[in-house]
mmCIF file of C-alpha atoms in Angstrom:
data_model
loop_
_atom_site.group_PDB
_atom_site.id
_atom_site.type_symbol
_atom_site.label_atom_id
_atom_site.label_comp_id
_atom_site.label_asym_id
_atom_site.label_seq_id
_atom_site.Cartn_x
_atom_site.Cartn_y
_atom_site.Cartn_z
ATOM 1 C CA MET H 1 -68.049 -78.344 -193.445
ATOM 2 C CA GLN H 2 -71.236 -78.457 -195.503
ATOM 3 C CA PHE H 3 -71.619 -76.777 -198.879
ATOM 4 C CA LYS H 4 -74.824 -75.048 -199.855
ATOM 5 C CA ARG H 5 -76.314 -76.680 -202.922
ATOM 6 C CA VAL H 6 -76.616 -74.151 -205.735
ATOM 7 C CA THR H 7 -79.928 -74.342 -207.583
ATOM 8 C CA MET H 8 -81.180 -73.072 -210.904
ATOM 9 C CA GLN H 9 -83.175 -70.473 -208.984
ATOM 10 C CA ASP H 10 -79.911 -69.173 -207.468
ATOM 11 C CA ILE H 11 -78.447 -68.790 -210.948
ATOM 12 C CA ALA H 12 -81.640 -67.127 -212.203
ATOM 13 C CA ASP H 13 -81.554 -64.611 -209.338
ATOM 14 C CA ALA H 14 -77.876 -63.862 -209.962
ATOM 15 C CA CYS H 15 -78.530 -63.253 -213.666
ATOM 16 C CA GLY H 16 -81.808 -61.385 -213.231
ATOM 17 C CA LEU H 17 -83.610 -64.025 -215.287
ATOM 18 C CA SER H 18 -86.482 -66.407 -214.770
ATOM 19 C CA ARG H 19 -85.830 -69.957 -213.615
ATOM 20 C CA ASN H 20 -87.538 -71.144 -216.802
ATOM 21 C CA THR H 21 -84.918 -69.387 -218.951
ATOM 22 C CA VAL H 22 -82.081 -70.951 -216.963
ATOM 23 C CA SER H 23 -83.734 -74.361 -217.283
ATOM 24 C CA LYS H 24 -83.880 -73.946 -221.083
ATOM 25 C CA VAL H 25 -80.132 -73.328 -221.205
ATOM 26 C CA PHE H 26 -79.277 -76.503 -219.284
ATOM 27 C CA ASN H 27 -81.938 -78.761 -220.770
ATOM 28 C CA GLY H 28 -81.625 -77.581 -224.382
ATOM 29 C CA ARG H 29 -85.344 -76.955 -224.721
ATOM 30 C CA GLY H 30 -86.680 -73.765 -226.242
ATOM 31 C CA SER H 31 -84.809 -70.850 -227.794
ATOM 32 C CA VAL H 32 -82.429 -68.717 -225.721
ATOM 33 C CA PRO H 33 -80.283 -65.908 -227.215
ATOM 34 C CA PRO H 34 -76.583 -66.909 -227.295
ATOM 35 C CA ALA H 35 -75.593 -63.933 -225.080
ATOM 36 C CA THR H 36 -78.133 -65.016 -222.447
ATOM 37 C CA ALA H 37 -76.929 -68.629 -222.582
ATOM 38 C CA GLU H 38 -73.335 -67.459 -222.164
ATOM 39 C CA LEU H 39 -74.321 -65.349 -219.119
ATOM 40 C CA VAL H 40 -76.085 -68.309 -217.502
ATOM 41 C CA LEU H 41 -73.179 -70.679 -218.096
ATOM 42 C CA ARG H 42 -70.629 -68.178 -216.814
ATOM 43 C CA LYS H 43 -72.642 -67.491 -213.670
ATOM 44 C CA SER H 44 -73.137 -71.235 -213.097
ATOM 45 C CA ARG H 45 -69.364 -71.697 -213.076
ATOM 46 C CA GLU H 46 -68.904 -68.787 -210.693
ATOM 47 C CA LEU H 47 -71.472 -70.183 -208.271
ATOM 48 C CA GLY H 48 -70.250 -73.774 -208.591
ATOM 49 C CA TYR H 49 -73.503 -75.143 -209.909
ATOM 50 C CA GLY H 50 -73.445 -78.951 -209.891
ATOM 51 C CA SER H 51 -70.294 -79.379 -207.808
ATOM 52 C CA PRO H 52 -69.285 -78.286 -204.272
ATOM 53 C CA SER H 53 -65.712 -77.861 -205.554
ATOM 54 C CA GLY H 54 -66.792 -74.887 -207.611
ATOM 55 C CA GLU H 55 -66.622 -76.585 -211.008
ATOM 56 C CA ALA H 56 -69.521 -76.464 -213.412
ATOM 57 C CA PRO H 57 -70.597 -79.731 -215.062
ATOM 58 C CA ALA H 58 -68.331 -80.814 -217.921
ATOM 59 C CA ALA H 59 -71.197 -80.507 -220.388
ATOM 60 C CA GLN H 60 -71.285 -76.762 -219.785
ATOM 61 C CA SER H 61 -67.577 -76.163 -220.492
ATOM 62 C CA GLY H 62 -68.211 -74.647 -223.926
ATOM 63 C CA GLY H 63 -65.641 -74.136 -226.668
ATOM 64 C CA ASN H 64 -65.673 -74.214 -230.451
ATOM 65 C CA ILE H 65 -67.538 -76.530 -232.797
ATOM 66 C CA ALA H 66 -66.008 -76.640 -236.279
ATOM 67 C CA LEU H 67 -68.142 -76.885 -239.413
ATOM 68 C CA LEU H 68 -66.015 -78.507 -242.117
ATOM 69 C CA THR H 69 -67.443 -78.376 -245.623
ATOM 70 C CA CYS H 70 -66.368 -78.504 -249.249
ATOM 71 C CA ARG H 71 -69.333 -76.350 -250.216
ATOM 72 C CA LEU H 72 -71.486 -74.164 -248.026
ATOM 73 C CA PRO H 73 -75.225 -74.970 -248.310
ATOM 74 C CA GLY H 74 -77.079 -72.996 -250.965
ATOM 75 C CA ASP H 75 -80.744 -72.348 -251.700
ATOM 76 C CA PHE H 76 -81.485 -75.928 -252.772
ATOM 77 C CA HIS H 77 -79.774 -77.584 -249.793
ATOM 78 C CA PHE H 78 -81.409 -78.753 -246.561
ATOM 79 C CA GLY H 79 -78.419 -77.222 -244.774
ATOM 80 C CA THR H 80 -80.022 -73.787 -245.024
ATOM 81 C CA ALA H 81 -82.501 -74.963 -242.372
ATOM 82 C CA PHE H 82 -79.997 -77.264 -240.646
ATOM 83 C CA LEU H 83 -77.391 -74.646 -239.742
ATOM 84 C CA PRO H 84 -79.557 -72.156 -237.775
ATOM 85 C CA SER H 85 -81.090 -74.872 -235.573
ATOM 86 C CA PHE H 86 -77.752 -76.654 -235.100
ATOM 87 C CA THR H 87 -76.048 -73.391 -234.115
ATOM 88 C CA ASP H 88 -78.861 -72.445 -231.752
ATOM 89 C CA GLN H 89 -78.709 -75.831 -230.043
ATOM 90 C CA ILE H 90 -74.956 -75.861 -229.431
ATOM 91 C CA SER H 91 -74.978 -72.232 -228.250
ATOM 92 C CA ARG H 92 -77.257 -73.203 -225.366
ATOM 93 C CA SER H 93 -74.442 -75.366 -224.044
ATOM 94 C CA GLY H 94 -71.908 -72.552 -224.410
ATOM 95 C CA TYR H 95 -70.378 -73.586 -227.754
ATOM 96 C CA SER H 96 -69.651 -71.372 -230.754
ATOM 97 C CA LEU H 97 -69.657 -72.445 -234.403
ATOM 98 C CA LYS H 98 -66.600 -71.808 -236.570
ATOM 99 C CA ILE H 99 -66.897 -72.444 -240.309
ATOM 100 C CA TYR H 100 -64.016 -73.852 -242.367
ATOM 101 C CA GLU H 101 -64.498 -74.259 -246.125
ATOM 102 C CA ILE H 102 -62.130 -76.832 -247.601
ATOM 103 C CA SER H 103 -60.635 -75.820 -250.944
ATOM 104 C CA PRO H 104 -60.286 -78.311 -253.829
ATOM 105 C CA GLU H 105 -56.505 -78.243 -253.322
ATOM 106 C CA GLU H 106 -56.823 -78.972 -249.599
ATOM 107 C CA LEU H 107 -59.219 -81.810 -250.360
ATOM 108 C CA ARG H 108 -56.908 -83.284 -252.981
ATOM 109 C CA GLU H 109 -53.755 -82.901 -250.866
ATOM 110 C CA LYS H 110 -55.525 -84.027 -247.675
ATOM 111 C CA ARG H 111 -54.774 -80.824 -245.778
ATOM 112 C CA PHE H 112 -56.910 -78.959 -243.257
ATOM 113 C CA PRO H 113 -57.690 -75.255 -243.796
ATOM 114 C CA PRO H 114 -54.815 -73.125 -242.410
ATOM 115 C CA HIS H 115 -56.771 -71.653 -239.482
ATOM 116 C CA PHE H 116 -58.181 -75.004 -238.351
ATOM 117 C CA ILE H 117 -56.381 -75.823 -235.079
ATOM 118 C CA PRO H 118 -57.544 -79.203 -233.680
ATOM 119 C CA ASP H 119 -56.506 -78.369 -230.112
ATOM 120 C CA GLN H 120 -59.025 -75.518 -230.112
ATOM 121 C CA ILE H 121 -61.938 -77.641 -231.373
ATOM 122 C CA ALA H 122 -64.347 -79.545 -229.094
ATOM 123 C CA GLY H 123 -66.377 -81.130 -231.883
ATOM 124 C CA ILE H 124 -66.814 -81.267 -235.661
ATOM 125 C CA VAL H 125 -69.877 -81.267 -237.910
ATOM 126 C CA GLY H 126 -69.410 -82.224 -241.555
ATOM 127 C CA ILE H 127 -71.591 -80.997 -244.439
ATOM 128 C CA GLU H 128 -70.967 -81.787 -248.130
ATOM 129 C CA LEU H 129 -67.953 -83.977 -247.309
ATOM 130 C CA PHE H 130 -67.951 -86.979 -249.642
ATOM 131 C CA ASP H 131 -64.266 -87.910 -249.834
ATOM 132 C CA SER H 132 -63.681 -91.117 -247.843
ATOM 133 C CA ASP H 133 -59.957 -90.532 -247.312
ATOM 134 C CA TYR H 134 -60.509 -86.994 -246.082
ATOM 135 C CA LEU H 135 -63.182 -88.205 -243.673
ATOM 136 C CA ASP H 136 -60.803 -90.859 -242.372
ATOM 137 C CA MET H 137 -58.305 -88.071 -241.722
ATOM 138 C CA ILE H 138 -60.927 -86.082 -239.786
ATOM 139 C CA CYS H 139 -61.987 -89.089 -237.732
ATOM 140 C CA GLY H 140 -58.320 -89.832 -237.020
ATOM 141 C CA LEU H 141 -58.090 -86.594 -235.034
ATOM 142 C CA GLY H 142 -60.060 -88.211 -232.207
ATOM 143 C CA ILE H 143 -62.386 -85.200 -232.017
ATOM 144 C CA PRO H 144 -66.128 -85.964 -231.619
ATOM 145 C CA THR H 145 -67.587 -85.741 -235.126
ATOM 146 C CA VAL H 146 -71.056 -85.920 -236.649
ATOM 147 C CA LEU H 147 -71.819 -86.089 -240.392
ATOM 148 C CA THR H 148 -74.999 -85.002 -242.184
ATOM 149 C CA ASP H 149 -74.341 -87.018 -245.357
ATOM 150 C CA SER H 150 -71.666 -89.457 -246.415
ATOM 151 C CA PRO H 151 -69.552 -90.818 -249.261
ATOM 152 C CA PRO H 152 -71.520 -93.123 -251.567
ATOM 153 C CA ASP H 153 -69.884 -96.239 -250.121
ATOM 154 C CA ALA H 154 -70.463 -95.326 -246.454
ATOM 155 C CA VAL H 155 -73.173 -97.930 -246.028
ATOM 156 C CA PHE H 156 -70.506 -100.581 -246.615
ATOM 157 C CA SER H 157 -67.862 -99.042 -244.341
ATOM 158 C CA LEU H 158 -67.392 -98.543 -240.610
ATOM 159 C CA MET H 159 -67.081 -94.786 -240.182
ATOM 160 C CA GLN H 160 -65.544 -93.755 -236.871
ATOM 161 C CA CYS H 161 -68.058 -91.020 -236.163
ATOM 162 C CA ASP H 162 -71.752 -90.354 -235.641
ATOM 163 C CA TYR H 163 -74.112 -89.824 -238.556
ATOM 164 C CA VAL H 164 -77.401 -87.896 -238.592
ATOM 165 C CA THR H 165 -79.170 -87.528 -241.923
ATOM 166 C CA MET H 166 -82.498 -87.679 -243.717
ATOM 167 C CA GLU H 167 -84.278 -90.948 -244.469
ATOM 168 C CA SER H 168 -84.152 -91.396 -248.251
ATOM 169 C CA VAL H 169 -85.359 -94.892 -249.086
ATOM 170 C CA ALA H 170 -89.023 -94.801 -248.031
ATOM 171 C CA GLY H 171 -89.666 -91.474 -249.755
ATOM 172 C CA ILE H 172 -88.325 -92.581 -253.138
ATOM 173 C CA PHE H 173 -90.068 -95.947 -252.801
ATOM 174 C CA ALA H 174 -93.368 -94.091 -252.279
ATOM 175 C CA LEU H 175 -92.758 -91.839 -255.303
ATOM 176 C CA VAL H 176 -92.132 -94.769 -257.627
ATOM 177 C CA GLY H 177 -95.243 -96.563 -256.400
ATOM 178 C CA ARG H 178 -97.348 -93.443 -256.914
ATOM 179 C CA LEU H 179 -95.987 -92.912 -260.442
ATOM 180 C CA ALA H 180 -96.796 -96.521 -261.287
ATOM 181 C CA ALA H 181 -100.314 -96.011 -259.923
ATOM 182 C CA ALA H 182 -100.637 -92.995 -262.240
ATOM 183 C CA GLY H 183 -99.921 -95.233 -265.220
ATOM 184 C CA ALA H 184 -96.138 -94.854 -265.602
ATOM 185 C CA GLU H 185 -94.592 -98.000 -267.060
ATOM 186 C CA ARG H 186 -91.192 -96.597 -268.055
ATOM 187 C CA ILE H 187 -89.442 -94.453 -265.440
ATOM 188 C CA GLY H 188 -85.986 -92.873 -265.583
ATOM 189 C CA PHE H 189 -83.692 -91.635 -262.833
ATOM 190 C CA VAL H 190 -81.745 -88.358 -262.859
ATOM 191 C CA GLY H 191 -78.702 -87.789 -260.628
ATOM 192 C CA ASP H 192 -75.191 -89.106 -260.020
ATOM 193 C CA TYR H 193 -75.687 -91.941 -257.536
ATOM 194 C CA ARG H 194 -71.909 -92.111 -257.105
ATOM 195 C CA HIS H 195 -71.872 -88.562 -255.719
ATOM 196 C CA CYS H 196 -72.877 -89.146 -252.080
ATOM 197 C CA GLY H 197 -74.551 -91.540 -249.695
ATOM 198 C CA SER H 198 -78.023 -90.014 -249.923
ATOM 199 C CA PHE H 199 -78.028 -90.117 -253.746
ATOM 200 C CA ARG H 200 -76.904 -93.735 -253.700
ATOM 201 C CA GLU H 201 -79.690 -94.642 -251.279
ATOM 202 C CA ARG H 202 -82.222 -92.904 -253.535
ATOM 203 C CA TRP H 203 -80.935 -94.804 -256.553
ATOM 204 C CA SER H 204 -81.187 -98.095 -254.654
ATOM 205 C CA ALA H 205 -84.720 -97.221 -253.502
ATOM 206 C CA PHE H 206 -85.641 -96.319 -257.088
ATOM 207 C CA ARG H 207 -84.575 -99.749 -258.305
ATOM 208 C CA LEU H 208 -86.411 -101.488 -255.457
ATOM 209 C CA GLY H 209 -89.511 -99.419 -256.173
ATOM 210 C CA LEU H 210 -89.489 -100.453 -259.826
ATOM 211 C CA GLU H 211 -89.190 -104.114 -258.851
ATOM 212 C CA ASP H 212 -91.997 -103.803 -256.314
ATOM 213 C CA SER H 213 -94.256 -102.235 -258.972
ATOM 214 C CA GLY H 214 -93.419 -104.916 -261.530
ATOM 215 C CA LEU H 215 -91.476 -102.479 -263.735
ATOM 216 C CA ARG H 216 -88.142 -102.932 -265.478
ATOM 217 C CA LEU H 217 -85.072 -100.754 -264.995
ATOM 218 C CA ASP H 218 -83.840 -99.283 -268.281
ATOM 219 C CA ASP H 219 -80.474 -97.547 -267.867
ATOM 220 C CA ARG H 220 -80.930 -95.945 -271.291
ATOM 221 C CA VAL H 221 -83.526 -93.516 -269.892
ATOM 222 C CA CYS H 222 -81.481 -92.596 -266.819
ATOM 223 C CA ILE H 223 -79.158 -89.571 -266.592
ATOM 224 C CA CYS H 224 -76.488 -90.552 -264.075
ATOM 225 C CA ASP H 225 -73.517 -88.589 -265.395
ATOM 226 C CA PRO H 226 -70.906 -87.316 -262.877
ATOM 227 C CA ASP H 227 -72.166 -84.625 -260.525
ATOM 228 C CA THR H 228 -69.738 -82.160 -262.109
ATOM 229 C CA SER H 229 -71.736 -82.347 -265.368
ATOM 230 C CA PRO H 230 -73.803 -79.254 -266.334
ATOM 231 C CA TYR H 231 -77.134 -80.447 -264.963
ATOM 232 C CA SER H 232 -78.361 -76.831 -264.813
ATOM 233 C CA ASP H 233 -77.839 -76.370 -268.586
ATOM 234 C CA PRO H 234 -81.122 -77.029 -270.476
ATOM 235 C CA GLU H 235 -79.286 -77.708 -273.725
ATOM 236 C CA TRP H 236 -77.083 -80.348 -272.112
ATOM 237 C CA LEU H 237 -80.069 -82.000 -270.452
ATOM 238 C CA MET H 238 -82.005 -82.100 -273.707
ATOM 239 C CA SER H 239 -78.984 -83.547 -275.529
ATOM 240 C CA ARG H 240 -78.997 -86.380 -272.994
ATOM 241 C CA ILE H 241 -82.741 -86.912 -273.414
ATOM 242 C CA GLU H 242 -82.466 -86.888 -277.206
ATOM 243 C CA GLN H 243 -79.972 -89.767 -276.947
ATOM 244 C CA MET H 244 -82.629 -91.912 -275.275
ATOM 245 C CA PRO H 245 -84.484 -94.505 -277.382
ATOM 246 C CA TYR H 246 -87.778 -93.074 -276.083
ATOM 247 C CA LEU H 247 -89.096 -90.483 -273.628
ATOM 248 C CA PRO H 248 -90.056 -92.282 -270.407
ATOM 249 C CA ASP H 249 -93.407 -91.717 -268.738
ATOM 250 C CA ALA H 250 -91.713 -90.166 -265.699
ATOM 251 C CA PHE H 251 -88.388 -89.115 -264.201
ATOM 252 C CA VAL H 252 -87.458 -89.543 -260.551
ATOM 253 C CA CYS H 253 -84.808 -86.925 -259.749
ATOM 254 C CA ALA H 254 -82.318 -87.227 -256.881
ATOM 255 C CA ASN H 255 -83.151 -83.716 -255.645
ATOM 256 C CA ASP H 256 -85.276 -80.655 -256.393
ATOM 257 C CA PHE H 257 -82.434 -78.810 -258.102
ATOM 258 C CA LEU H 258 -82.209 -81.526 -260.753
ATOM 259 C CA ALA H 259 -85.996 -81.833 -261.089
ATOM 260 C CA ILE H 260 -86.579 -78.102 -261.555
ATOM 261 C CA HIS H 261 -83.899 -77.768 -264.237
ATOM 262 C CA LEU H 262 -85.193 -80.887 -265.992
ATOM 263 C CA MET H 263 -88.716 -79.434 -266.020
ATOM 264 C CA MET H 264 -87.433 -76.194 -267.547
ATOM 265 C CA ALA H 265 -85.500 -78.091 -270.229
ATOM 266 C CA LEU H 266 -88.471 -80.261 -271.177
ATOM 267 C CA LYS H 267 -90.866 -77.333 -271.348
ATOM 268 C CA ARG H 268 -88.412 -75.380 -273.502
ATOM 269 C CA LYS H 269 -88.608 -78.229 -276.028
ATOM 270 C CA GLY H 270 -92.402 -78.214 -275.968
ATOM 271 C CA TYR H 271 -93.069 -81.133 -273.621
ATOM 272 C CA ALA H 272 -95.896 -80.731 -271.105
ATOM 273 C CA VAL H 273 -95.517 -81.707 -267.435
ATOM 274 C CA PRO H 274 -97.261 -83.926 -266.376
ATOM 275 C CA ALA H 275 -99.229 -84.674 -269.573
ATOM 276 C CA ASP H 276 -96.200 -85.872 -271.558
ATOM 277 C CA VAL H 277 -93.866 -86.760 -268.715
ATOM 278 C CA MET H 278 -94.181 -86.715 -264.917
ATOM 279 C CA ILE H 279 -91.389 -85.307 -262.729
ATOM 280 C CA THR H 280 -90.545 -85.768 -259.038
ATOM 281 C CA GLY H 281 -87.806 -84.272 -256.864
ATOM 282 C CA PHE H 282 -86.456 -84.649 -253.353
ATOM 283 C CA ASP H 283 -85.671 -82.112 -250.585
ATOM 284 C CA GLY H 284 -88.899 -80.125 -250.234
ATOM 285 C CA THR H 285 -87.212 -76.820 -251.067
ATOM 286 C CA THR H 286 -89.200 -73.591 -251.089
ATOM 287 C CA GLN H 287 -88.685 -73.358 -254.848
ATOM 288 C CA SER H 288 -90.464 -76.670 -255.426
ATOM 289 C CA ALA H 289 -93.825 -75.137 -254.477
ATOM 290 C CA PHE H 290 -93.537 -72.357 -257.055
ATOM 291 C CA THR H 291 -92.608 -74.230 -260.224
ATOM 292 C CA ASP H 292 -95.151 -74.511 -263.043
ATOM 293 C CA PRO H 293 -96.650 -76.959 -262.278
ATOM 294 C CA PRO H 294 -95.738 -77.283 -258.580
ATOM 295 C CA LEU H 295 -93.236 -80.098 -258.063
ATOM 296 C CA THR H 296 -93.986 -83.349 -256.290
ATOM 297 C CA THR H 297 -91.103 -83.875 -253.877
ATOM 298 C CA VAL H 298 -90.061 -85.418 -250.561
ATOM 299 C CA GLN H 299 -89.800 -83.046 -247.613
ATOM 300 C CA ILE H 300 -86.566 -83.091 -245.598
ATOM 301 C CA TYR H 301 -86.902 -81.616 -242.104
ATOM 302 C CA GLY H 302 -83.573 -79.810 -242.021
ATOM 303 C CA ALA H 303 -84.189 -77.887 -238.810
ATOM 304 C CA ASP H 304 -85.002 -81.087 -236.926
ATOM 305 C CA ILE H 305 -81.906 -82.777 -238.339
ATOM 306 C CA GLY H 306 -79.894 -79.806 -237.089
ATOM 307 C CA ARG H 307 -81.227 -80.090 -233.545
ATOM 308 C CA ILE H 308 -80.759 -83.856 -233.421
ATOM 309 C CA ALA H 309 -77.223 -83.638 -234.854
ATOM 310 C CA ALA H 310 -76.321 -81.056 -232.205
ATOM 311 C CA ASP H 311 -77.695 -83.274 -229.439
ATOM 312 C CA VAL H 312 -75.781 -86.296 -230.764
ATOM 313 C CA LEU H 313 -72.545 -84.294 -230.932
ATOM 314 C CA LEU H 314 -72.989 -82.862 -227.422
ATOM 315 C CA ILE H 315 -73.605 -86.347 -226.040
ATOM 316 C CA ARG H 316 -70.467 -87.572 -227.821
ATOM 317 C CA ILE H 317 -68.441 -84.714 -226.314
ATOM 318 C CA ARG H 318 -69.623 -85.723 -222.838
ATOM 319 C CA ASN H 319 -69.038 -89.446 -223.340
ATOM 320 C CA ARG H 320 -66.631 -90.552 -226.057
ATOM 321 C CA SER H 321 -66.881 -94.222 -225.119
ATOM 322 C CA LEU H 322 -70.439 -94.672 -226.436
ATOM 323 C CA PRO H 323 -70.910 -96.731 -229.621
ATOM 324 C CA TYR H 324 -71.249 -94.638 -232.779
ATOM 325 C CA THR H 325 -74.807 -94.111 -233.964
ATOM 326 C CA TRP H 326 -76.502 -93.647 -237.333
ATOM 327 C CA THR H 327 -79.720 -91.647 -237.074
ATOM 328 C CA ARG H 328 -82.274 -91.314 -239.911
ATOM 329 C CA VAL H 329 -84.829 -88.528 -239.637
ATOM 330 C CA LYS H 330 -88.137 -89.344 -241.323
ATOM 331 C CA THR H 331 -89.059 -87.576 -244.566
ATOM 332 C CA ALA H 332 -92.519 -87.135 -246.098
ATOM 333 C CA PRO H 333 -93.744 -87.112 -249.727
ATOM 334 C CA VAL H 334 -95.436 -83.893 -250.863
ATOM 335 C CA TRP H 335 -97.872 -84.651 -253.679
ATOM 336 C CA ARG H 336 -98.270 -81.849 -256.231
ATOM 337 C CA GLU H 337 -99.305 -81.301 -259.847
ATOM 338 C CA SER H 338 -96.089 -82.434 -261.568
ATOM 339 C CA ILE H 339 -97.533 -85.963 -261.537
ATOM 340 C CA ARG H 340 -100.880 -87.148 -262.812
ATOM 341 C CA PRO H 341 -103.613 -88.485 -260.513
ATOM 342 C CA ALA H 342 -103.549 -92.187 -259.780
ATOM 343 C CA ALA H 343 -105.465 -94.246 -262.279
ATOM 344 C CA ALA H 344 -108.900 -95.295 -261.110
ATOM 345 C CA GLY H 345 -109.184 -98.928 -260.068
ATOM 346 C CA PRO H 346 -111.756 -101.350 -261.466
ATOM 347 C CA GLU H 347 -115.362 -100.662 -260.589
#
């Protein structure tokens, strides 16, 4: 007995859709409403698309993807662009996103949120998860997992999961070189480099950038207090600056949140940016374009990271035997008026 091969056109006709729409669902290209994607996947199973036995391909089986986080992304986080594109991408393959916020007690006691049931989860995406022991516990579940950032020591460890994040080193290296070209000889760093992997990479790039520009690192003009410190408090920031032996020519901040609050603190005390001190950030947030002056930063492409992370996780779900991968998505400096123009070279 011969079985009739079911085609995408057959599925399109059965759903009352175009073949192009059906192709988008299976190939993950273009935007398809979740309800439409679900209809296509359900009809493909009914018709036995991809298998004469009546079973749809394993990649179309659907299920739940769990977002585990200690802190949901806010306005200054690249996750605000990451989540919509990640969710859209997994929905095309029939998956739904379930969000689980881990409480401080659960993190400390190494417990999962009460409604997190591993048997009902096909994959995990981690955002703002920087506790190594907790991550080991997640990876120990044997569920395909992808992270968007890491603990500060991740570069020295062998995490049992995939990792998709922004490239941090080249952007900071470029900022330091540009500040040096603008005449900065003494540059400070702001941010807790022990907080997470991306901050540690930015700190390392900062130090390399200083060395490459022939400048000396002076810890006395760096603010690297624990991340739990009140970095958004202008008075606290100024108290830290007033403890410095001198005001540096520039500050490289680990993200835009830190840079914007530092700018506000300095201006409140009468310092001019960039005339007295230059400031740079990192993230490329919307707010960075509307500061006074506009903030020089490094653009993170959160939506692209979301799509790539979804693809990596879906591939892992299909084939768990593949080696784990670390993927860095390129960033790009955005030059604005919070730094001075580069000094003119010799005639």
